[in-house]
């Protein structure tokens, strides 16, 4: 079934004269419980991309599939709205639906075996009140080597830092130990003793009672940039865990620090907002940003993958 047919089938499920909020609740319940309805409309299997989190196939469809139909009166000539002439209005995407869609695709994504002598490559940019040069970093998977190159600079190769926080071998071990049940995974991240986050949302000023949610949101983002080494089942669990965090919403057409538009997965904490931006075509992680009273701070992943040696790119 192609996207057009799928959208038609979704529209056909909307009752002509019924409680549309109840219908939305039914669809969300089917997704959460893995009902037969979700099996009738499986996400399209994705070919292996450079990102383990590159969830191919249904990015654009995800946004289309999550609109919530609401009946609104249509103004008639003369400025009078006629209740009998109503058209569906598009509501904001629902985080549960978008992230479940992403999880279903992630679970079907094939991940390649990675050798210990291969290297994890990542190219990042930082926007911390002033743009810094982009840089490329290579880490050997067994922790025995690393290399870095600033934008426009020369490659510098050095020894590795086994068991460092950014050591991909350590990351692999941690990923293997993570639960695949989203509730258990969320609880694990909420109780981490060592905070892991690409960017702090509220630093030391998080409102009371939100600390666990902020810690979990940050940890998921921390692992996202290691996409190529994340097993498919763990990726799916992370998306489902994100959907269970209170105050997580979806914002469409969110720009990352480099101006690329994507799907914003947003956690609002007090006056601060933390974003993870996902590619709207295949869900791969574009980057993160924090918007607070001090301004906007962002980090973008411009490229990532597994290569055979330093200096190589995917």
PDB file of C-alpha atoms in Angstrom:
ATOM      1  CA  UNK A   1       0.000   0.000   0.000  1.00  0.00           C
ATOM      2  CA  UNK A   2       1.488   3.358  -0.990  1.00  0.00           C
ATOM      3  CA  UNK A   3       1.247   6.624   0.997  1.00  0.00           C
ATOM      4  CA  UNK A   4      -1.755   7.940  -0.947  1.00  0.00           C
ATOM      5  CA  UNK A   5      -3.726   4.745  -0.388  1.00  0.00           C
ATOM      6  CA  UNK A   6      -2.737   4.770   3.277  1.00  0.00           C
ATOM      7  CA  UNK A   7      -3.905   8.340   3.741  1.00  0.00           C
ATOM      8  CA  UNK A   8      -7.187   7.464   2.056  1.00  0.00           C
ATOM      9  CA  UNK A   9      -7.640   4.548   4.420  1.00  0.00           C
ATOM     10  CA  UNK A  10      -6.956   6.824   7.386  1.00  0.00           C
ATOM     11  CA  UNK A  11      -9.549   9.312   6.174  1.00  0.00           C
ATOM     12  CA  UNK A  12     -12.059   6.489   5.665  1.00  0.00           C
ATOM     13  CA  UNK A  13     -11.728   5.617   9.358  1.00  0.00           C
ATOM     14  CA  UNK A  14     -12.980   9.041  10.440  1.00  0.00           C
ATOM     15  CA  UNK A  15     -16.685   8.733  11.211  1.00  0.00           C
ATOM     16  CA  UNK A  16     -18.965  11.245   9.507  1.00  0.00           C
ATOM     17  CA  UNK A  17     -21.106  11.896  12.562  1.00  0.00           C
ATOM     18  CA  UNK A  18     -19.409  10.884  15.762  1.00  0.00           C
ATOM     19  CA  UNK A  19     -17.215  12.047  18.598  1.00  0.00           C
ATOM     20  CA  UNK A  20     -13.911  12.736  16.820  1.00  0.00           C
ATOM     21  CA  UNK A  21     -12.001  13.052  20.083  1.00  0.00           C
ATOM     22  CA  UNK A  22     -13.149   9.537  20.957  1.00  0.00           C
ATOM     23  CA  UNK A  23     -11.959   8.381  17.548  1.00  0.00           C
ATOM     24  CA  UNK A  24      -8.555   9.952  18.110  1.00  0.00           C
ATOM     25  CA  UNK A  25      -8.381   8.190  21.480  1.00  0.00           C
ATOM     26  CA  UNK A  26      -9.197   4.883  19.799  1.00  0.00           C
ATOM     27  CA  UNK A  27      -6.397   5.287  17.252  1.00  0.00           C
ATOM     28  CA  UNK A  28      -3.868   6.226  19.924  1.00  0.00           C
ATOM     29  CA  UNK A  29      -4.949   3.252  22.045  1.00  0.00           C
ATOM     30  CA  UNK A  30      -4.401   0.950  19.066  1.00  0.00           C
ATOM     31  CA  UNK A  31      -0.890   2.285  18.639  1.00  0.00           C
ATOM     32  CA  UNK A  32      -0.002   1.946  22.316  1.00  0.00           C
ATOM     33  CA  UNK A  33      -1.385  -1.581  22.561  1.00  0.00           C
ATOM     34  CA  UNK A  34      -0.089  -2.814  19.200  1.00  0.00           C
ATOM     35  CA  UNK A  35      -3.586  -3.626  17.936  1.00  0.00           C
ATOM     36  CA  UNK A  36      -4.538  -5.148  14.631  1.00  0.00           C
ATOM     37  CA  UNK A  37      -5.069  -1.686  13.157  1.00  0.00           C
ATOM     38  CA  UNK A  38      -1.364  -0.912  13.341  1.00  0.00           C
ATOM     39  CA  UNK A  39      -0.639  -4.283  11.788  1.00  0.00           C
ATOM     40  CA  UNK A  40      -2.898  -3.419   8.866  1.00  0.00           C
ATOM     41  CA  UNK A  41      -0.768  -0.361   8.165  1.00  0.00           C
ATOM     42  CA  UNK A  42       2.836  -1.417   8.819  1.00  0.00           C
ATOM     43  CA  UNK A  43       5.592   1.124   8.307  1.00  0.00           C
ATOM     44  CA  UNK A  44       7.577   0.509   5.151  1.00  0.00           C
ATOM     45  CA  UNK A  45      10.819  -1.458   5.813  1.00  0.00           C
ATOM     46  CA  UNK A  46      13.862   0.748   5.508  1.00  0.00           C
ATOM     47  CA  UNK A  47      17.101  -0.019   3.768  1.00  0.00           C
ATOM     48  CA  UNK A  48      20.245   0.379   5.805  1.00  0.00           C
ATOM     49  CA  UNK A  49      21.385   3.997   5.857  1.00  0.00           C
ATOM     50  CA  UNK A  50      24.493   5.564   7.301  1.00  0.00           C
ATOM     51  CA  UNK A  51      22.637   6.252  10.525  1.00  0.00           C
ATOM     52  CA  UNK A  52      21.449   3.525  12.834  1.00  0.00           C
ATOM     53  CA  UNK A  53      18.774   6.040  13.734  1.00  0.00           C
ATOM     54  CA  UNK A  54      18.108   6.886  10.088  1.00  0.00           C
ATOM     55  CA  UNK A  55      14.594   5.605   9.957  1.00  0.00           C
ATOM     56  CA  UNK A  56      13.804   5.395   6.277  1.00  0.00           C
ATOM     57  CA  UNK A  57      10.522   5.405   4.497  1.00  0.00           C
ATOM     58  CA  UNK A  58       7.732   7.148   6.324  1.00  0.00           C
ATOM     59  CA  UNK A  59       9.014  10.488   7.615  1.00  0.00           C
ATOM     60  CA  UNK A  60       6.700  12.624   5.523  1.00  0.00           C
ATOM     61  CA  UNK A  61       3.873  10.143   6.012  1.00  0.00           C
ATOM     62  CA  UNK A  62       4.275  10.335   9.782  1.00  0.00           C
ATOM     63  CA  UNK A  63       3.281  13.981   9.868  1.00  0.00           C
ATOM     64  CA  UNK A  64       0.391  13.356   7.485  1.00  0.00           C
ATOM     65  CA  UNK A  65      -0.867  10.427   9.510  1.00  0.00           C
ATOM     66  CA  UNK A  66      -0.965  12.204  12.847  1.00  0.00           C
ATOM     67  CA  UNK A  67      -3.209  15.143  12.059  1.00  0.00           C
ATOM     68  CA  UNK A  68      -6.232  15.278  14.295  1.00  0.00           C
ATOM     69  CA  UNK A  69      -9.427  16.086  12.391  1.00  0.00           C
ATOM     70  CA  UNK A  70     -11.664  18.640  14.033  1.00  0.00           C
ATOM     71  CA  UNK A  71     -14.872  20.067  12.664  1.00  0.00           C
ATOM     72  CA  UNK A  72     -14.939  23.820  12.153  1.00  0.00           C
ATOM     73  CA  UNK A  73     -17.578  26.078  10.700  1.00  0.00           C
ATOM     74  CA  UNK A  74     -16.776  27.431   7.229  1.00  0.00           C
ATOM     75  CA  UNK A  75     -17.575  31.134   6.711  1.00  0.00           C
ATOM     76  CA  UNK A  76     -20.126  31.716   3.952  1.00  0.00           C
ATOM     77  CA  UNK A  77     -20.511  34.772   1.713  1.00  0.00           C
ATOM     78  CA  UNK A  78     -21.500  37.680   3.899  1.00  0.00           C
ATOM     79  CA  UNK A  79     -19.236  36.568   6.765  1.00  0.00           C
ATOM     80  CA  UNK A  80     -21.604  34.082   8.439  1.00  0.00           C
ATOM     81  CA  UNK A  81     -20.332  30.674   9.457  1.00  0.00           C
ATOM     82  CA  UNK A  82     -22.772  27.900   8.669  1.00  0.00           C
ATOM     83  CA  UNK A  83     -22.587  25.019  11.180  1.00  0.00           C
ATOM     84  CA  UNK A  84     -23.803  22.568   8.568  1.00  0.00           C
ATOM     85  CA  UNK A  85     -20.849  23.225   6.249  1.00  0.00           C
ATOM     86  CA  UNK A  86     -17.833  21.978   8.119  1.00  0.00           C
ATOM     87  CA  UNK A  87     -14.346  21.024   7.023  1.00  0.00           C
ATOM     88  CA  UNK A  88     -11.642  19.150   8.926  1.00  0.00           C
ATOM     89  CA  UNK A  89      -9.043  21.426  10.558  1.00  0.00           C
ATOM     90  CA  UNK A  90      -5.514  20.137  11.041  1.00  0.00           C
ATOM     91  CA  UNK A  91      -4.358  19.939  14.639  1.00  0.00           C
ATOM     92  CA  UNK A  92      -0.760  19.691  15.850  1.00  0.00           C
ATOM     93  CA  UNK A  93       0.955  16.314  15.436  1.00  0.00           C
ATOM     94  CA  UNK A  94       0.646  14.028  18.440  1.00  0.00           C
ATOM     95  CA  UNK A  95       3.986  13.033  19.997  1.00  0.00           C
ATOM     96  CA  UNK A  96       2.818   9.488  20.751  1.00  0.00           C
ATOM     97  CA  UNK A  97       1.833   8.869  17.136  1.00  0.00           C
ATOM     98  CA  UNK A  98       4.927  10.465  15.570  1.00  0.00           C
ATOM     99  CA  UNK A  99       7.361   8.675  17.873  1.00  0.00           C
ATOM    100  CA  UNK A 100       5.537   5.347  17.569  1.00  0.00           C
ATOM    101  CA  UNK A 101       5.744   5.682  13.811  1.00  0.00           C
ATOM    102  CA  UNK A 102       9.476   6.295  14.156  1.00  0.00           C
ATOM    103  CA  UNK A 103       9.832   3.322  16.500  1.00  0.00           C
ATOM    104  CA  UNK A 104       8.062   0.959  14.092  1.00  0.00           C
ATOM    105  CA  UNK A 105      10.451   1.917  11.307  1.00  0.00           C
ATOM    106  CA  UNK A 106      13.463   1.684  13.616  1.00  0.00           C
ATOM    107  CA  UNK A 107      12.519  -1.852  14.601  1.00  0.00           C
ATOM    108  CA  UNK A 108      12.615  -2.867  10.933  1.00  0.00           C
ATOM    109  CA  UNK A 109      15.916  -1.138  10.159  1.00  0.00           C
ATOM    110  CA  UNK A 110      18.787  -3.501   9.419  1.00  0.00           C
ATOM    111  CA  UNK A 111      22.033  -2.579  11.158  1.00  0.00           C
ATOM    112  CA  UNK A 112      25.354  -3.820   9.832  1.00  0.00           C
ATOM    113  CA  UNK A 113      27.909  -5.633  11.972  1.00  0.00           C
ATOM    114  CA  UNK A 114      30.746  -3.338  13.020  1.00  0.00           C
ATOM    115  CA  UNK A 115      34.315  -4.599  13.349  1.00  0.00           C
ATOM    116  CA  UNK A 116      36.531  -3.522  16.277  1.00  0.00           C
ATOM    117  CA  UNK A 117      39.120  -2.119  13.835  1.00  0.00           C
ATOM    118  CA  UNK A 118      36.585   0.193  12.181  1.00  0.00           C
ATOM    119  CA  UNK A 119      36.104   3.827  13.128  1.00  0.00           C
ATOM    120  CA  UNK A 120      33.061   5.825  14.186  1.00  0.00           C
ATOM    121  CA  UNK A 121      32.969   9.115  12.271  1.00  0.00           C
ATOM    122  CA  UNK A 122      31.000  12.234  13.142  1.00  0.00           C
ATOM    123  CA  UNK A 123      30.986  15.802  11.826  1.00  0.00           C
ATOM    124  CA  UNK A 124      29.467  18.381  14.161  1.00  0.00           C
ATOM    125  CA  UNK A 125      28.863  22.099  14.332  1.00  0.00           C
ATOM    126  CA  UNK A 126      28.322  24.189  17.462  1.00  0.00           C
ATOM    127  CA  UNK A 127      26.313  27.366  17.844  1.00  0.00           C
ATOM    128  CA  UNK A 128      26.825  28.684  21.353  1.00  0.00           C
ATOM    129  CA  UNK A 129      26.068  32.364  20.978  1.00  0.00           C
ATOM    130  CA  UNK A 130      28.691  32.522  18.248  1.00  0.00           C
ATOM    131  CA  UNK A 131      29.292  30.025  15.472  1.00  0.00           C
ATOM    132  CA  UNK A 132      32.377  27.853  15.876  1.00  0.00           C
ATOM    133  CA  UNK A 133      34.113  25.982  13.043  1.00  0.00           C
ATOM    134  CA  UNK A 134      32.639  22.575  12.264  1.00  0.00           C
ATOM    135  CA  UNK A 135      34.900  19.675  13.162  1.00  0.00           C
ATOM    136  CA  UNK A 136      35.222  16.008  12.222  1.00  0.00           C
ATOM    137  CA  UNK A 137      36.101  13.323  14.735  1.00  0.00           C
ATOM    138  CA  UNK A 138      37.076   9.670  14.252  1.00  0.00           C
ATOM    139  CA  UNK A 139      37.098   7.117  17.098  1.00  0.00           C
ATOM    140  CA  UNK A 140      38.319   3.576  16.611  1.00  0.00           C
ATOM    141  CA  UNK A 141      35.679   1.128  17.775  1.00  0.00           C
ATOM    142  CA  UNK A 142      38.054  -0.714  20.110  1.00  0.00           C
ATOM    143  CA  UNK A 143      39.184   2.558  21.690  1.00  0.00           C
ATOM    144  CA  UNK A 144      42.735   2.294  20.370  1.00  0.00           C
ATOM    145  CA  UNK A 145      42.819   5.414  18.242  1.00  0.00           C
ATOM    146  CA  UNK A 146      41.229   8.784  17.565  1.00  0.00           C
ATOM    147  CA  UNK A 147      41.600  11.596  15.056  1.00  0.00           C
ATOM    148  CA  UNK A 148      40.236  15.099  14.607  1.00  0.00           C
ATOM    149  CA  UNK A 149      40.101  17.681  11.849  1.00  0.00           C
ATOM    150  CA  UNK A 150      38.778  21.214  12.168  1.00  0.00           C
ATOM    151  CA  UNK A 151      36.994  22.713   9.206  1.00  0.00           C
ATOM    152  CA  UNK A 152      39.650  23.700   6.699  1.00  0.00           C
ATOM    153  CA  UNK A 153      42.425  22.200   8.847  1.00  0.00           C
ATOM    154  CA  UNK A 154      44.603  19.142   8.642  1.00  0.00           C
ATOM    155  CA  UNK A 155      43.945  15.708  10.074  1.00  0.00           C
ATOM    156  CA  UNK A 156      45.520  15.028  13.468  1.00  0.00           C
ATOM    157  CA  UNK A 157      45.759  11.397  14.562  1.00  0.00           C
ATOM    158  CA  UNK A 158      46.392  10.389  18.149  1.00  0.00           C
ATOM    159  CA  UNK A 159      45.932   7.599  20.627  1.00  0.00           C
ATOM    160  CA  UNK A 160      42.541   6.618  21.851  1.00  0.00           C
ATOM    161  CA  UNK A 161      40.928   7.191  25.218  1.00  0.00           C
ATOM    162  CA  UNK A 162      39.558   3.793  26.247  1.00  0.00           C
ATOM    163  CA  UNK A 163      36.459   4.048  28.437  1.00  0.00           C
ATOM    164  CA  UNK A 164      36.083   7.800  27.874  1.00  0.00           C
ATOM    165  CA  UNK A 165      32.500   9.048  27.764  1.00  0.00           C
ATOM    166  CA  UNK A 166      32.744   9.401  23.988  1.00  0.00           C
ATOM    167  CA  UNK A 167      34.475   6.034  23.487  1.00  0.00           C
ATOM    168  CA  UNK A 168      32.241   4.115  21.029  1.00  0.00           C
ATOM    169  CA  UNK A 169      33.299   0.786  22.569  1.00  0.00           C
ATOM    170  CA  UNK A 170      32.007   1.964  25.935  1.00  0.00           C
ATOM    171  CA  UNK A 171      28.862   3.230  24.240  1.00  0.00           C
ATOM    172  CA  UNK A 172      28.310  -0.170  22.622  1.00  0.00           C
ATOM    173  CA  UNK A 173      28.621  -1.922  25.968  1.00  0.00           C
ATOM    174  CA  UNK A 174      26.156   0.469  27.547  1.00  0.00           C
ATOM    175  CA  UNK A 175      23.693   0.026  24.699  1.00  0.00           C
ATOM    176  CA  UNK A 176      23.841  -3.759  24.988  1.00  0.00           C
ATOM    177  CA  UNK A 177      22.903  -3.515  28.660  1.00  0.00           C
ATOM    178  CA  UNK A 178      19.917  -1.218  28.124  1.00  0.00           C
ATOM    179  CA  UNK A 179      16.391  -2.694  28.410  1.00  0.00           C
ATOM    180  CA  UNK A 180      14.196  -2.735  25.316  1.00  0.00           C
ATOM    181  CA  UNK A 181      10.987  -2.227  27.281  1.00  0.00           C
ATOM    182  CA  UNK A 182      10.304   1.537  27.012  1.00  0.00           C
ATOM    183  CA  UNK A 183       8.996   1.851  30.583  1.00  0.00           C
ATOM    184  CA  UNK A 184      12.058   0.095  31.999  1.00  0.00           C
ATOM    185  CA  UNK A 185      14.338   2.136  29.749  1.00  0.00           C
ATOM    186  CA  UNK A 186      12.745   5.397  30.859  1.00  0.00           C
ATOM    187  CA  UNK A 187      13.129   4.405  34.510  1.00  0.00           C
ATOM    188  CA  UNK A 188      16.786   3.508  33.890  1.00  0.00           C
ATOM    189  CA  UNK A 189      17.521   6.889  32.311  1.00  0.00           C
ATOM    190  CA  UNK A 190      15.654   8.795  35.017  1.00  0.00           C
ATOM    191  CA  UNK A 191      17.879   7.222  37.662  1.00  0.00           C
ATOM    192  CA  UNK A 192      21.259   7.678  35.988  1.00  0.00           C
ATOM    193  CA  UNK A 193      23.908   8.740  38.486  1.00  0.00           C
ATOM    194  CA  UNK A 194      25.999  10.421  35.792  1.00  0.00           C
ATOM    195  CA  UNK A 195      24.102  12.951  33.716  1.00  0.00           C
ATOM    196  CA  UNK A 196      24.397  12.522  29.956  1.00  0.00           C
ATOM    197  CA  UNK A 197      23.046  15.156  27.641  1.00  0.00           C
ATOM    198  CA  UNK A 198      24.201  16.893  24.464  1.00  0.00           C
ATOM    199  CA  UNK A 199      22.985  20.253  25.838  1.00  0.00           C
ATOM    200  CA  UNK A 200      21.643  21.036  29.289  1.00  0.00           C
ATOM    201  CA  UNK A 201      18.057  22.273  29.183  1.00  0.00           C
ATOM    202  CA  UNK A 202      17.811  23.967  32.561  1.00  0.00           C
ATOM    203  CA  UNK A 203      21.286  23.433  34.030  1.00  0.00           C
ATOM    204  CA  UNK A 204      20.913  23.586  37.827  1.00  0.00           C
ATOM    205  CA  UNK A 205      17.609  25.467  37.733  1.00  0.00           C
ATOM    206  CA  UNK A 206      15.183  22.713  36.740  1.00  0.00           C
ATOM    207  CA  UNK A 207      11.787  23.108  38.436  1.00  0.00           C
ATOM    208  CA  UNK A 208      11.258  20.719  41.328  1.00  0.00           C
ATOM    209  CA  UNK A 209       9.905  17.366  40.174  1.00  0.00           C
ATOM    210  CA  UNK A 210      11.210  17.607  36.606  1.00  0.00           C
ATOM    211  CA  UNK A 211      14.769  16.439  37.232  1.00  0.00           C
ATOM    212  CA  UNK A 212      14.124  12.805  36.268  1.00  0.00           C
ATOM    213  CA  UNK A 213      12.355  13.741  33.041  1.00  0.00           C
ATOM    214  CA  UNK A 214      15.159  16.133  32.076  1.00  0.00           C
ATOM    215  CA  UNK A 215      17.755  13.461  32.842  1.00  0.00           C
ATOM    216  CA  UNK A 216      15.948  10.881  30.695  1.00  0.00           C
ATOM    217  CA  UNK A 217      15.386  13.292  27.800  1.00  0.00           C
ATOM    218  CA  UNK A 218      19.060  14.262  27.886  1.00  0.00           C
ATOM    219  CA  UNK A 219      20.324  10.675  27.972  1.00  0.00           C
ATOM    220  CA  UNK A 220      18.282   9.687  24.922  1.00  0.00           C
ATOM    221  CA  UNK A 221      19.718  12.614  22.991  1.00  0.00           C
ATOM    222  CA  UNK A 222      23.211  11.719  24.121  1.00  0.00           C
ATOM    223  CA  UNK A 223      22.926   8.291  22.474  1.00  0.00           C
ATOM    224  CA  UNK A 224      21.179   9.560  19.348  1.00  0.00           C
ATOM    225  CA  UNK A 225      24.357  10.925  17.817  1.00  0.00           C
ATOM    226  CA  UNK A 226      25.893   7.439  18.063  1.00  0.00           C
ATOM    227  CA  UNK A 227      23.208   6.240  15.654  1.00  0.00           C
ATOM    228  CA  UNK A 228      25.314   3.756  13.627  1.00  0.00           C
ATOM    229  CA  UNK A 229      26.148   1.661  16.691  1.00  0.00           C
ATOM    230  CA  UNK A 230      22.644   1.505  18.186  1.00  0.00           C
ATOM    231  CA  UNK A 231      20.815  -1.834  17.729  1.00  0.00           C
ATOM    232  CA  UNK A 232      17.420  -1.477  16.060  1.00  0.00           C
ATOM    233  CA  UNK A 233      15.473  -2.693  19.093  1.00  0.00           C
ATOM    234  CA  UNK A 234      17.163  -0.183  21.399  1.00  0.00           C
ATOM    235  CA  UNK A 235      16.477   2.638  18.936  1.00  0.00           C
ATOM    236  CA  UNK A 236      12.766   1.764  18.870  1.00  0.00           C
ATOM    237  CA  UNK A 237      12.663   1.645  22.677  1.00  0.00           C
ATOM    238  CA  UNK A 238      14.243   5.105  22.900  1.00  0.00           C
ATOM    239  CA  UNK A 239      11.584   6.623  20.666  1.00  0.00           C
ATOM    240  CA  UNK A 240       8.816   5.001  22.704  1.00  0.00           C
ATOM    241  CA  UNK A 241      10.450   6.153  25.953  1.00  0.00           C
ATOM    242  CA  UNK A 242      10.586   9.724  24.624  1.00  0.00           C
ATOM    243  CA  UNK A 243       6.840   9.599  23.994  1.00  0.00           C
ATOM    244  CA  UNK A 244       6.225   8.684  27.646  1.00  0.00           C
ATOM    245  CA  UNK A 245       8.001  11.742  29.073  1.00  0.00           C
ATOM    246  CA  UNK A 246       5.458  14.345  30.240  1.00  0.00           C
ATOM    247  CA  UNK A 247       5.411  17.656  28.350  1.00  0.00           C
ATOM    248  CA  UNK A 248       7.087  16.204  25.253  1.00  0.00           C
ATOM    249  CA  UNK A 249       5.440  17.637  22.151  1.00  0.00           C
ATOM    250  CA  UNK A 250       6.054  17.827  18.410  1.00  0.00           C
ATOM    251  CA  UNK A 251       6.794  21.013  16.478  1.00  0.00           C
ATOM    252  CA  UNK A 252       6.902  20.865  12.700  1.00  0.00           C
ATOM    253  CA  UNK A 253       9.397  22.760  10.540  1.00  0.00           C
ATOM    254  CA  UNK A 254      11.831  23.255  13.397  1.00  0.00           C
ATOM    255  CA  UNK A 255      15.226  24.563  12.298  1.00  0.00           C
ATOM    256  CA  UNK A 256      18.458  23.163  13.709  1.00  0.00           C
ATOM    257  CA  UNK A 257      21.528  25.298  14.320  1.00  0.00           C
ATOM    258  CA  UNK A 258      22.445  25.105  10.631  1.00  0.00           C
ATOM    259  CA  UNK A 259      19.020  26.077   9.343  1.00  0.00           C
ATOM    260  CA  UNK A 260      17.905  22.597   8.305  1.00  0.00           C
ATOM    261  CA  UNK A 261      14.172  22.095   8.868  1.00  0.00           C
ATOM    262  CA  UNK A 262      12.910  18.968  10.575  1.00  0.00           C
ATOM    263  CA  UNK A 263      10.524  17.452  13.109  1.00  0.00           C
ATOM    264  CA  UNK A 264      11.113  18.966  16.528  1.00  0.00           C
ATOM    265  CA  UNK A 265      10.737  16.661  19.533  1.00  0.00           C
ATOM    266  CA  UNK A 266      10.387  19.196  22.340  1.00  0.00           C
ATOM    267  CA  UNK A 267      10.585  19.026  26.117  1.00  0.00           C
ATOM    268  CA  UNK A 268       9.306  22.172  27.831  1.00  0.00           C
ATOM    269  CA  UNK A 269      10.638  22.723  31.340  1.00  0.00           C
ATOM    270  CA  UNK A 270       9.623  25.991  32.970  1.00  0.00           C
ATOM    271  CA  UNK A 271      10.760  28.781  30.643  1.00  0.00           C
ATOM    272  CA  UNK A 272      13.221  26.553  28.767  1.00  0.00           C
ATOM    273  CA  UNK A 273      12.717  24.310  25.754  1.00  0.00           C
ATOM    274  CA  UNK A 274      14.957  21.451  24.701  1.00  0.00           C
ATOM    275  CA  UNK A 275      14.714  20.217  21.107  1.00  0.00           C
ATOM    276  CA  UNK A 276      15.829  17.152  19.194  1.00  0.00           C
ATOM    277  CA  UNK A 277      15.430  17.744  15.479  1.00  0.00           C
ATOM    278  CA  UNK A 278      14.738  14.717  13.276  1.00  0.00           C
ATOM    279  CA  UNK A 279      14.950  14.632   9.506  1.00  0.00           C
ATOM    280  CA  UNK A 280      11.379  14.760   8.138  1.00  0.00           C
ATOM    281  CA  UNK A 281      12.200  12.268   5.394  1.00  0.00           C
ATOM    282  CA  UNK A 282      13.836   9.426   7.310  1.00  0.00           C
ATOM    283  CA  UNK A 283      13.833  10.448  11.000  1.00  0.00           C
ATOM    284  CA  UNK A 284      17.599  10.532  11.393  1.00  0.00           C
ATOM    285  CA  UNK A 285      18.946  12.818  14.090  1.00  0.00           C
ATOM    286  CA  UNK A 286      19.941  16.270  12.817  1.00  0.00           C
ATOM    287  CA  UNK A 287      20.869  17.837  16.115  1.00  0.00           C
ATOM    288  CA  UNK A 288      19.712  19.507  19.283  1.00  0.00           C
ATOM    289  CA  UNK A 289      19.047  22.992  20.557  1.00  0.00           C
ATOM    290  CA  UNK A 290      17.978  24.724  23.743  1.00  0.00           C
ATOM    291  CA  UNK A 291      15.944  27.912  23.807  1.00  0.00           C
ATOM    292  CA  UNK A 292      15.825  29.831  27.087  1.00  0.00           C
ATOM    293  CA  UNK A 293      16.000  33.350  28.476  1.00  0.00           C
ATOM    294  CA  UNK A 294      19.679  33.574  27.537  1.00  0.00           C
ATOM    295  CA  UNK A 295      19.112  32.807  23.863  1.00  0.00           C
ATOM    296  CA  UNK A 296      19.372  29.805  21.558  1.00  0.00           C
ATOM    297  CA  UNK A 297      22.195  27.263  21.756  1.00  0.00           C
ATOM    298  CA  UNK A 298      22.549  24.427  19.289  1.00  0.00           C
ATOM    299  CA  UNK A 299      24.676  21.511  18.152  1.00  0.00           C
ATOM    300  CA  UNK A 300      24.181  19.821  14.780  1.00  0.00           C
ATOM    301  CA  UNK A 301      25.328  16.480  13.426  1.00  0.00           C
ATOM    302  CA  UNK A 302      26.217  17.169   9.803  1.00  0.00           C
ATOM    303  CA  UNK A 303      27.323  13.637   8.978  1.00  0.00           C
ATOM    304  CA  UNK A 304      28.036  10.360  10.773  1.00  0.00           C
ATOM    305  CA  UNK A 305      28.789   6.742  10.020  1.00  0.00           C
ATOM    306  CA  UNK A 306      31.262   3.883  10.335  1.00  0.00           C
ATOM    307  CA  UNK A 307      34.391   3.922   8.152  1.00  0.00           C
ATOM    308  CA  UNK A 308      37.550   1.849   7.785  1.00  0.00           C
ATOM    309  CA  UNK A 309      40.093   4.477   8.798  1.00  0.00           C
ATOM    310  CA  UNK A 310      40.706   8.070   9.954  1.00  0.00           C
ATOM    311  CA  UNK A 311      40.297  10.655   7.220  1.00  0.00           C
ATOM    312  CA  UNK A 312      37.577   8.629   5.507  1.00  0.00           C
ATOM    313  CA  UNK A 313      33.944   9.740   5.421  1.00  0.00           C
ATOM    314  CA  UNK A 314      30.760   7.691   4.915  1.00  0.00           C
TER     315      UNK A 314
END
